[in-house]
Each structure stands twice: as C-alpha cells, then as structure tokens.
JSON list of C-alpha atoms in Angstrom, two decimals:
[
{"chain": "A", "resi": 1, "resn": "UNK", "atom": "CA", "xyz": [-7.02, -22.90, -4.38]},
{"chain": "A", "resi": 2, "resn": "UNK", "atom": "CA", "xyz": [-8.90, -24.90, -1.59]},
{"chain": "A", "resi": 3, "resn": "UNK", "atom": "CA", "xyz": [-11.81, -24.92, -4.04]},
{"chain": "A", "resi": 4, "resn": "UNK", "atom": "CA", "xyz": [-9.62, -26.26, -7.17]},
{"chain": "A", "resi": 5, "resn": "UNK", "atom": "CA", "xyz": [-8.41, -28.81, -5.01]},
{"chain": "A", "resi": 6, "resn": "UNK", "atom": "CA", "xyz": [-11.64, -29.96, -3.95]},
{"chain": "A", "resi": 7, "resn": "UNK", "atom": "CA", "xyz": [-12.99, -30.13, -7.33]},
{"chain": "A", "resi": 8, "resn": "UNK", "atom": "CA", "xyz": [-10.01, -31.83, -8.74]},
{"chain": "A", "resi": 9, "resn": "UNK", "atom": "CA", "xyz": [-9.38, -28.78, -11.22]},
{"chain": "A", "resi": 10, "resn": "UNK", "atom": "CA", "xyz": [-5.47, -28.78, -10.04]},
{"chain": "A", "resi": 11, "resn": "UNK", "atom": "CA", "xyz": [-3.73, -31.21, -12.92]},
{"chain": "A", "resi": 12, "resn": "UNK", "atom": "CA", "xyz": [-6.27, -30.24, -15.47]},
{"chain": "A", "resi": 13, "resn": "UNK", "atom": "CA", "xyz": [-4.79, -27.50, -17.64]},
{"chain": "A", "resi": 14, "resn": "UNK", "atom": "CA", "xyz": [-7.32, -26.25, -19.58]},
{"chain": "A", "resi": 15, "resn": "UNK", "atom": "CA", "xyz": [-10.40, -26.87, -16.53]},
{"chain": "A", "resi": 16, "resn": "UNK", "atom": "CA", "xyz": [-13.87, -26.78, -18.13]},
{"chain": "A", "resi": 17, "resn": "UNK", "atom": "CA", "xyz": [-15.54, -23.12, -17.07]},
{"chain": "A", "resi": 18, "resn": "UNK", "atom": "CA", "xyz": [-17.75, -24.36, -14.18]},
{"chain": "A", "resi": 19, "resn": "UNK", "atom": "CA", "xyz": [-20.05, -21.34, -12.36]},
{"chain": "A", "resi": 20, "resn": "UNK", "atom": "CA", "xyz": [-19.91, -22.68, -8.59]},
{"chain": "A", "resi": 21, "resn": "UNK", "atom": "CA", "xyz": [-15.90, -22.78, -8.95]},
{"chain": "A", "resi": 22, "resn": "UNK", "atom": "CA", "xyz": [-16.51, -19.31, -10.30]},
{"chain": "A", "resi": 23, "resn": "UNK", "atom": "CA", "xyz": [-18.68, -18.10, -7.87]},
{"chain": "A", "resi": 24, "resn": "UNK", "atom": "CA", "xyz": [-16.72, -19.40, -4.72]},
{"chain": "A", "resi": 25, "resn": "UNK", "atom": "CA", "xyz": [-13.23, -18.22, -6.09]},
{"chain": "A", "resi": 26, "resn": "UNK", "atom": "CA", "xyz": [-15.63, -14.11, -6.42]},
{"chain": "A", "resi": 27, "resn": "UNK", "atom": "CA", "xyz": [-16.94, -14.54, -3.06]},
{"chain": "A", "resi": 28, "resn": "UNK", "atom": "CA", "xyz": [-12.95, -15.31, -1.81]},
{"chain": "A", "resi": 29, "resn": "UNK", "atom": "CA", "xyz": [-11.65, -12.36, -3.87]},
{"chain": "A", "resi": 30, "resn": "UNK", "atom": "CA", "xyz": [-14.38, -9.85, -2.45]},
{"chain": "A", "resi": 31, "resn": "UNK", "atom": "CA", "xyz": [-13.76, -10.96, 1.14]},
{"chain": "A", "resi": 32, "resn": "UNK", "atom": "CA", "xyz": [-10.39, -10.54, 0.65]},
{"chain": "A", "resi": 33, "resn": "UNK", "atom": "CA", "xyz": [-10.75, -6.45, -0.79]},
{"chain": "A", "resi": 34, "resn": "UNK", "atom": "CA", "xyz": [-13.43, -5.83, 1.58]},
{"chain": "A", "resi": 35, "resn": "UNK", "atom": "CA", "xyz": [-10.81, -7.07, 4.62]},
{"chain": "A", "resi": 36, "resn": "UNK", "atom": "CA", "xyz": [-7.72, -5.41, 3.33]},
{"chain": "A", "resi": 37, "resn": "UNK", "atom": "CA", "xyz": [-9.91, -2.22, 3.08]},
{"chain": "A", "resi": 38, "resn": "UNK", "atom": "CA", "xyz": [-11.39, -2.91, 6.74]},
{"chain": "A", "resi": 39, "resn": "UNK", "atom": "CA", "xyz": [-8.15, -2.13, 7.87]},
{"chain": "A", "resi": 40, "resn": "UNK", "atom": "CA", "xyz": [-7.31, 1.04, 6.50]},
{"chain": "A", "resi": 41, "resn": "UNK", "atom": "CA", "xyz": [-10.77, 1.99, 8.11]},
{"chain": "A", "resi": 42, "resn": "UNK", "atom": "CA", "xyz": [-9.86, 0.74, 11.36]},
{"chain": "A", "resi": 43, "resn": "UNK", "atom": "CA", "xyz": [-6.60, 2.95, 11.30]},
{"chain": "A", "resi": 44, "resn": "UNK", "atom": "CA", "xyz": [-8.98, 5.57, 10.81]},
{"chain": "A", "resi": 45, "resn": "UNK", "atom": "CA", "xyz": [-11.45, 5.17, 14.03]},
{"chain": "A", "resi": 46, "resn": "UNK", "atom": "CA", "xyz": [-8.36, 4.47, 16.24]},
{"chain": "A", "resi": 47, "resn": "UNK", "atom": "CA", "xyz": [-7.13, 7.61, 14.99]},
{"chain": "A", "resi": 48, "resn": "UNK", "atom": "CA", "xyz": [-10.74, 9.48, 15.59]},
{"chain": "A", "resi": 49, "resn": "UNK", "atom": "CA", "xyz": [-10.58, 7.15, 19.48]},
{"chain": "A", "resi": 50, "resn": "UNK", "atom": "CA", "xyz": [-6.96, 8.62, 20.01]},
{"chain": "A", "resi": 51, "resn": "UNK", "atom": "CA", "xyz": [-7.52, 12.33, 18.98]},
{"chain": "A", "resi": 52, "resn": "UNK", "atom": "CA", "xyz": [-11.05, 12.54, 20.78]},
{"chain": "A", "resi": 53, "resn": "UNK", "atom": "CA", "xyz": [-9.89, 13.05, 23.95]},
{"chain": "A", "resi": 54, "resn": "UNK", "atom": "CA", "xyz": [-12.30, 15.52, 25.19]},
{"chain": "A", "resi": 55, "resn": "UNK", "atom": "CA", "xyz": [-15.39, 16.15, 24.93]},
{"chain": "A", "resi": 56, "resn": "UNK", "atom": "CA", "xyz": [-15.05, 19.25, 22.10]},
{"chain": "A", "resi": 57, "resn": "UNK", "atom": "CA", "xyz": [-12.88, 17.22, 19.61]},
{"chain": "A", "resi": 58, "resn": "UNK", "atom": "CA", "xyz": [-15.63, 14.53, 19.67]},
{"chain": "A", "resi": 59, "resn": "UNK", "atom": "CA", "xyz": [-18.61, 16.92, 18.43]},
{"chain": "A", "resi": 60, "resn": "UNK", "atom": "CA", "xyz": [-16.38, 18.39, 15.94]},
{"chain": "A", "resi": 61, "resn": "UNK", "atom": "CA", "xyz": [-15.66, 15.56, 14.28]},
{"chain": "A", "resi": 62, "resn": "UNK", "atom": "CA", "xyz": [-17.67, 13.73, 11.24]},
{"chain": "A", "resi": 63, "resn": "UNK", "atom": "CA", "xyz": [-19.99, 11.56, 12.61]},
{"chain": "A", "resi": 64, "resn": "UNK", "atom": "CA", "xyz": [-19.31, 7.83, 12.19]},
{"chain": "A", "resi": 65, "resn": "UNK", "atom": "CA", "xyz": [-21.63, 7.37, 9.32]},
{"chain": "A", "resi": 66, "resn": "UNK", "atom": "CA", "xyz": [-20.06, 9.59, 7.67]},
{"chain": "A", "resi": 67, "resn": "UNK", "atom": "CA", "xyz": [-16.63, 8.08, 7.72]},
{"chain": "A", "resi": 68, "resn": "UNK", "atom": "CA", "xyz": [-18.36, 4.84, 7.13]},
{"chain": "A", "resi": 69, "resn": "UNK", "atom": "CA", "xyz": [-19.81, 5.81, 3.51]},
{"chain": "A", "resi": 70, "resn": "UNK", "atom": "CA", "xyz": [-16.80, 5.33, 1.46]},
{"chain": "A", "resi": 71, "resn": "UNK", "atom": "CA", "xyz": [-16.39, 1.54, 2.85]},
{"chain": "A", "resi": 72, "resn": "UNK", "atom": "CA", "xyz": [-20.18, 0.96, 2.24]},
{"chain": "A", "resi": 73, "resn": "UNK", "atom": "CA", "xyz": [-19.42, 2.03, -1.61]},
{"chain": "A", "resi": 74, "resn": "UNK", "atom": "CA", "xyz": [-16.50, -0.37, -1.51]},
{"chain": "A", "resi": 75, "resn": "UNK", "atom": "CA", "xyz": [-18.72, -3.18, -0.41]},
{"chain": "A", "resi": 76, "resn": "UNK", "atom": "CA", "xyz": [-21.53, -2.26, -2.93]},
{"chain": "A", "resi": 77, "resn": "UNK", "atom": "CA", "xyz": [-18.76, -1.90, -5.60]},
{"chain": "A", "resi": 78, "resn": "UNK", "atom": "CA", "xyz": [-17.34, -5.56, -4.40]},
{"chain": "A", "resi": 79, "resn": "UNK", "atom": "CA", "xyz": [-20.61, -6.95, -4.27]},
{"chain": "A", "resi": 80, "resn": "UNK", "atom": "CA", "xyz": [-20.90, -6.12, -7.87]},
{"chain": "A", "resi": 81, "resn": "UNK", "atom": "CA", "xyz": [-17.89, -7.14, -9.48]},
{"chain": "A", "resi": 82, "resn": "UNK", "atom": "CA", "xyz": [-18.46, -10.41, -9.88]},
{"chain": "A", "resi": 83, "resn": "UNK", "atom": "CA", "xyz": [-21.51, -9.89, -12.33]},
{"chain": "A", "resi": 84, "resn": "UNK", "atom": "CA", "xyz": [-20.75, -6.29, -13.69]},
{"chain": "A", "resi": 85, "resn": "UNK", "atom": "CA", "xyz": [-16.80, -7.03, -13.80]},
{"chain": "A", "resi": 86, "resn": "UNK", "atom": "CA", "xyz": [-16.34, -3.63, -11.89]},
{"chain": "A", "resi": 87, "resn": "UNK", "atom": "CA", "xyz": [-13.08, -4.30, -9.87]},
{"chain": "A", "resi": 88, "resn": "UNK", "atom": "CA", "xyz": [-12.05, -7.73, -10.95]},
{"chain": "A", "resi": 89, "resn": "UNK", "atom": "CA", "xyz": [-13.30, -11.19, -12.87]},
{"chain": "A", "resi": 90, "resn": "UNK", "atom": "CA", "xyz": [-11.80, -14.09, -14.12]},
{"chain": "A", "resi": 91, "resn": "UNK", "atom": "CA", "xyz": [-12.08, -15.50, -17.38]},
{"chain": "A", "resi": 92, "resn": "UNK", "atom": "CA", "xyz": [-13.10, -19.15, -18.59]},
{"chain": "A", "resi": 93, "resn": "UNK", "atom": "CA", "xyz": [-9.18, -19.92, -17.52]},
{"chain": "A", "resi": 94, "resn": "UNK", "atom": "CA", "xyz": [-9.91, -18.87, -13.71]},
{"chain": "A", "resi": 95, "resn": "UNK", "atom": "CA", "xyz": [-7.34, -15.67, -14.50]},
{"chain": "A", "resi": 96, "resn": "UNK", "atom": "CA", "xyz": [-7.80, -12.84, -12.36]},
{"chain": "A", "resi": 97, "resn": "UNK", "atom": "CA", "xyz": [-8.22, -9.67, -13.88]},
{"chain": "A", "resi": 98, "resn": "UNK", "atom": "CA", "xyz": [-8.62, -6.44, -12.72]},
{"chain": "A", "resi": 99, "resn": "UNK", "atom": "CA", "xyz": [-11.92, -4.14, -13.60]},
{"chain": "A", "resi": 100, "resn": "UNK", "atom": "CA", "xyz": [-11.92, -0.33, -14.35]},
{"chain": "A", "resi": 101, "resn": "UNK", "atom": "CA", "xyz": [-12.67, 0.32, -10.58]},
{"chain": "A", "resi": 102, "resn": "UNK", "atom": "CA", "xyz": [-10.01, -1.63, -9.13]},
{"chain": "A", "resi": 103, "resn": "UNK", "atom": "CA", "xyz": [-8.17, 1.36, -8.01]},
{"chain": "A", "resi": 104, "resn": "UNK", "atom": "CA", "xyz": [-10.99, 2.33, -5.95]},
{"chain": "A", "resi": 105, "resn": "UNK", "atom": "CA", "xyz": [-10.13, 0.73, -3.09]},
{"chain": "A", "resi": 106, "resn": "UNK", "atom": "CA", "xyz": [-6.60, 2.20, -3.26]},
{"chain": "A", "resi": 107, "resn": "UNK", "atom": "CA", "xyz": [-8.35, 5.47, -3.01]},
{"chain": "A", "resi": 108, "resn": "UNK", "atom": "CA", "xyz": [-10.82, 4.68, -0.10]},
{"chain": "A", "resi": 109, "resn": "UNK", "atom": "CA", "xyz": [-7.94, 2.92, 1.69]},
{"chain": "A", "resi": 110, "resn": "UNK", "atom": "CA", "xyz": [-5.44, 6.65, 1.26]},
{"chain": "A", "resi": 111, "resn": "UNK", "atom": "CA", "xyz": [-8.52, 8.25, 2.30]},
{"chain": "A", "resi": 112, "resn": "UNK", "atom": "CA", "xyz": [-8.77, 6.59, 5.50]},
{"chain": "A", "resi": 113, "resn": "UNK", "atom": "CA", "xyz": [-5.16, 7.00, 6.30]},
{"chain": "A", "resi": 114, "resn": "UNK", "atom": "CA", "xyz": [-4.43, 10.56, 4.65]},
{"chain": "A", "resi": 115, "resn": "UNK", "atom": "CA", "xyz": [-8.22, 11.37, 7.46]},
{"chain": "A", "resi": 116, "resn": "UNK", "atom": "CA", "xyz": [-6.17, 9.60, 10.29]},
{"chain": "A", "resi": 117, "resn": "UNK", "atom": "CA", "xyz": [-2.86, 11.30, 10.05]},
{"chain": "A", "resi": 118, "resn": "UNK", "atom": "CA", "xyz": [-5.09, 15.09, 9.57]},
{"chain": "A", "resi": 119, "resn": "UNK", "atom": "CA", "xyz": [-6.59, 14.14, 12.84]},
{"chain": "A", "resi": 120, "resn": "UNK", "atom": "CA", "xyz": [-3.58, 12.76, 14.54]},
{"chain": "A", "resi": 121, "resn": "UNK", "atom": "CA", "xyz": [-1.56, 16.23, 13.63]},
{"chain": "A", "resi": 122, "resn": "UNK", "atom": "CA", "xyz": [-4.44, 18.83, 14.39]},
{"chain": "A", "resi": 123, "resn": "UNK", "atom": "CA", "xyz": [-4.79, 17.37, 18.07]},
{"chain": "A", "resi": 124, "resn": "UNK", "atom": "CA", "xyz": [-0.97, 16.42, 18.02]},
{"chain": "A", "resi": 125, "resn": "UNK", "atom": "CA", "xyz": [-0.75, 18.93, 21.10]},
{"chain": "A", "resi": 126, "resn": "UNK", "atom": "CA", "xyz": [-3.10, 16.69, 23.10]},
{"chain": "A", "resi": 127, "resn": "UNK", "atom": "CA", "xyz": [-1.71, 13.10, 22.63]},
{"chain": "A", "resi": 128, "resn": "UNK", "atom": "CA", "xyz": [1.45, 11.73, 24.20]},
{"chain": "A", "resi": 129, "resn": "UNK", "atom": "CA", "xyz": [4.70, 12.48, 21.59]},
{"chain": "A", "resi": 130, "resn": "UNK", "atom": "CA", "xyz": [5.29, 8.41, 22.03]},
{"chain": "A", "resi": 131, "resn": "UNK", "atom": "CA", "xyz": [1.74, 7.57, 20.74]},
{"chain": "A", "resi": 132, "resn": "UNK", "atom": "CA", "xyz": [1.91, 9.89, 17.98]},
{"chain": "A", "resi": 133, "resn": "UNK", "atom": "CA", "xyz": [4.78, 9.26, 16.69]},
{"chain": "A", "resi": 134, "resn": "UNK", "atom": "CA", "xyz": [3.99, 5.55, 16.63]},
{"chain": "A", "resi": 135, "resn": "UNK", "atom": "CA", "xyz": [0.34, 6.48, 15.14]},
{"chain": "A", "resi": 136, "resn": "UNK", "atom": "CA", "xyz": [1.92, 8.62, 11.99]},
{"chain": "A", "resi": 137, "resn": "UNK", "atom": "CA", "xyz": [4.79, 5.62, 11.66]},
{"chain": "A", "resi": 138, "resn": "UNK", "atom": "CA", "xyz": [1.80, 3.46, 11.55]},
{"chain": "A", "resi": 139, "resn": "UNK", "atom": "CA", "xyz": [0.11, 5.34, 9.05]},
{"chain": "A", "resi": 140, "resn": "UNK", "atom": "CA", "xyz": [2.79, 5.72, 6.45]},
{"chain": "A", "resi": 141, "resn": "UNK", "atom": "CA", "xyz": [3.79, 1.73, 7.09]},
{"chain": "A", "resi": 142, "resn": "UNK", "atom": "CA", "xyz": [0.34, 0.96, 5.62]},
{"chain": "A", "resi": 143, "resn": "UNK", "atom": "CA", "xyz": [0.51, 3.62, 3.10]},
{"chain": "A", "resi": 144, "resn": "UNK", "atom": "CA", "xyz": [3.85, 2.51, 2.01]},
{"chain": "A", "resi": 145, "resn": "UNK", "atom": "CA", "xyz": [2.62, -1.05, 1.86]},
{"chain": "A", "resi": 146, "resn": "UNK", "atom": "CA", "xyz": [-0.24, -0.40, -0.56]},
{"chain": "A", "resi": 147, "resn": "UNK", "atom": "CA", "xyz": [1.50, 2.04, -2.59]},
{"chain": "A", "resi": 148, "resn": "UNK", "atom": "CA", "xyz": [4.55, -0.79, -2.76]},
{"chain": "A", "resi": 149, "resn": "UNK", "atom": "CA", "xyz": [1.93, -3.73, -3.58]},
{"chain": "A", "resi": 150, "resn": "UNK", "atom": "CA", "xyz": [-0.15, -1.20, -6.11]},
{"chain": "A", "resi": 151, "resn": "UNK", "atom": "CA", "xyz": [3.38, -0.86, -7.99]},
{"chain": "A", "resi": 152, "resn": "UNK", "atom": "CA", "xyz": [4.94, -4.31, -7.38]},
{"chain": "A", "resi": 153, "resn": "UNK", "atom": "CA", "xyz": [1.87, -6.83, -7.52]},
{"chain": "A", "resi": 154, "resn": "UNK", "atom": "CA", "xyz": [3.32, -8.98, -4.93]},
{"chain": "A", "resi": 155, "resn": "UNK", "atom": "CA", "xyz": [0.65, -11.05, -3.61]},
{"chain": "A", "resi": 156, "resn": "UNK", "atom": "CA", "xyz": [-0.41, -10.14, -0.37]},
{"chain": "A", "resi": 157, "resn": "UNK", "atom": "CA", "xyz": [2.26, -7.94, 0.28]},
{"chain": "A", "resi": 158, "resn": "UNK", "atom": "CA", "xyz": [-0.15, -5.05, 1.78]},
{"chain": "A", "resi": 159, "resn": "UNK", "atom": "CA", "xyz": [-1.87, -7.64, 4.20]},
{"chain": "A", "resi": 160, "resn": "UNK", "atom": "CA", "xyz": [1.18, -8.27, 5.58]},
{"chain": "A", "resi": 161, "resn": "UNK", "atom": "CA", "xyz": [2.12, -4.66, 5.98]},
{"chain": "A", "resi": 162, "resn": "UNK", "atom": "CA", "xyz": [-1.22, -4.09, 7.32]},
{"chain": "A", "resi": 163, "resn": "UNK", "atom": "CA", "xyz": [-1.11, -7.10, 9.31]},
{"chain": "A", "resi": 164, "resn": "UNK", "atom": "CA", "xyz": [2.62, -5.36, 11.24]},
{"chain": "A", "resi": 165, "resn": "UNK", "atom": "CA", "xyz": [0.49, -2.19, 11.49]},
{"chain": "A", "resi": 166, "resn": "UNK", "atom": "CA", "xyz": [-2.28, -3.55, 13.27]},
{"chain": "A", "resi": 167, "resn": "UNK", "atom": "CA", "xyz": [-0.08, -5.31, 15.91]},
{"chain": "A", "resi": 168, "resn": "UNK", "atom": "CA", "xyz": [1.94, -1.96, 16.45]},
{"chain": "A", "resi": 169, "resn": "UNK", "atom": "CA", "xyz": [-1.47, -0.25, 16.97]},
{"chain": "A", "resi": 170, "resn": "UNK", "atom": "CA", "xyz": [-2.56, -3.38, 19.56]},
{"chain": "A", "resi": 171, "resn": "UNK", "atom": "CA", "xyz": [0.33, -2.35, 21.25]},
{"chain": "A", "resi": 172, "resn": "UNK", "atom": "CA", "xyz": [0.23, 1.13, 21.05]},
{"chain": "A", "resi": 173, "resn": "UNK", "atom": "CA", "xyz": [-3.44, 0.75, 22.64]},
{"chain": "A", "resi": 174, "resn": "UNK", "atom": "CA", "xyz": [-2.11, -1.64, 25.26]},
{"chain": "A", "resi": 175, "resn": "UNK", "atom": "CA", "xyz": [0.90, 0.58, 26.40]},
{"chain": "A", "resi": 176, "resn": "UNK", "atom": "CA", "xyz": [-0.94, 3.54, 26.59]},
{"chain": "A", "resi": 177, "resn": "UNK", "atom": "CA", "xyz": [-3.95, 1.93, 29.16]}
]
C-alpha cells in the first residue's frame, strides 16, 4: 500500500507492471511470513526455557539447531518465492496469489506448537499448574488462530491471535520471576 501510494499507482486501475513496485510489495509479503512464522518458533523456545528446568531435561532435549532447521527452510523457501513463485506472487495486476508451498508455513508453524505443547506435558509434573495451564491455552490460541485464518482468509487475523498470545506469554514470564 505505502509503496502504491508513493508511486501514485492508487487511482490507476489497470497500473502498468513496474518491477521495483513488484519487488518491494515481495520483500513486504516475505517479511510478513517469515514474522508470523517467528512466532510460532518463539512459542516453541519458551516452551523448551519453561520445561528445562534442570539440568537433565536440558541435555535431553534437541539441540537448538535442530529446532531451528525448519524456520531456516521457511526463510530459504520465502526467499525464493518471489522468483520461483513457490509460496506466493502477484501477477501484472499486483494480485496476490498463493504458490504450491504456501501451506508450508502452516506446517512449520503446527510443528512448533504441536513440539511446545509435547514438551510442556512430558515435564508437566515439574512446572507450576498456573504456568501450564496458561502455556497449553497459549498454544491452542495460536493454533486456533492459524487454523481459523487458513480456513477464513481474514487478513491478518493470525497476527492478531499471535499478537494476544505473545502478551499472555510476556506475562506469564513476568508473573512467574
């Protein structure tokens, strides 16, 4: 938007296909999967953080690198799209559409969270009922919201969701220092 406003594209209806409007409107649209998946992954080390509470749990767990793969293929696969049309491009109208992999991210994200909640319940024994409770509420809130914006298309729907999430998790980490 801020880009078709500052190329005077907004009252034009048929806008003449121009690559740098292109180009800034991909690098928007990847930021914005890349962030929306960022979360889901930061769920996921405040779950690792909250179930590592002694020493044990920690070497039995994946190591970070590990858990940071799938988000690294995300990026790759983001990185991408705009010349391969692997998650999403637009067309000589500046339509969005979405590319084969789009669901990808979906995955990656339920990955995170379905990795967080295993954690949360195998070391349920060792974390305060309050936290977990508000950990596994937190966890299906962001689930819901992508499952709900997957089905729905409302725009930005699962940011928002995410967005509640984090600040119940801020809290969460607050209350419990």
């Amino acid at each position: 938007i801020l880009s078709a406003i500052t190329l005077d594209l907004t009252d034009t209806a048929n806008a003449p296909f121009r690559h740098d409007i292109v180009l800034s409107l991909d690098t928007m649209h990847m930021l914005g999967l890349y962030l929306k998946l960022a979360i889901s992954y930061v769920v996921a080390i405040f779950a690792r953080a909250l179930s590592s509470l002694d020493q044990k749990a920690t070497r039995r767990h994946a190591p970070l690198i590990l858990l940071s793969l799938p988000i690294l293929l995300a990026l790759v696969i983001a990185i991408l799209s705009p010349r391969y049309h692997l998650s999403f491009y637009y067309d000589s109208a500046y339509v969005i559409h979405n590319g084969a992999l789009n669901y990808i991210y979906y995955l990656i994200a339920m990955f995170y969270l379905a990795y967080s909640f295993f954690l949360l319940y195998h070391r349920r024994q060792y974390i305060a009922k309050a936290t977990m409770w508000t950990a596994c509420l937190l966890i299906v809130f962001s689930t819901g919201g992508m499952l709900l914006n997957r089905r729905m298309q409302v725009v930005n729907f699962d940011i928002f969701i995410h967005s509640v999430a984090c600040l119940v998790m801020l809290y969460v980490i607050l209350d419990s220092t």
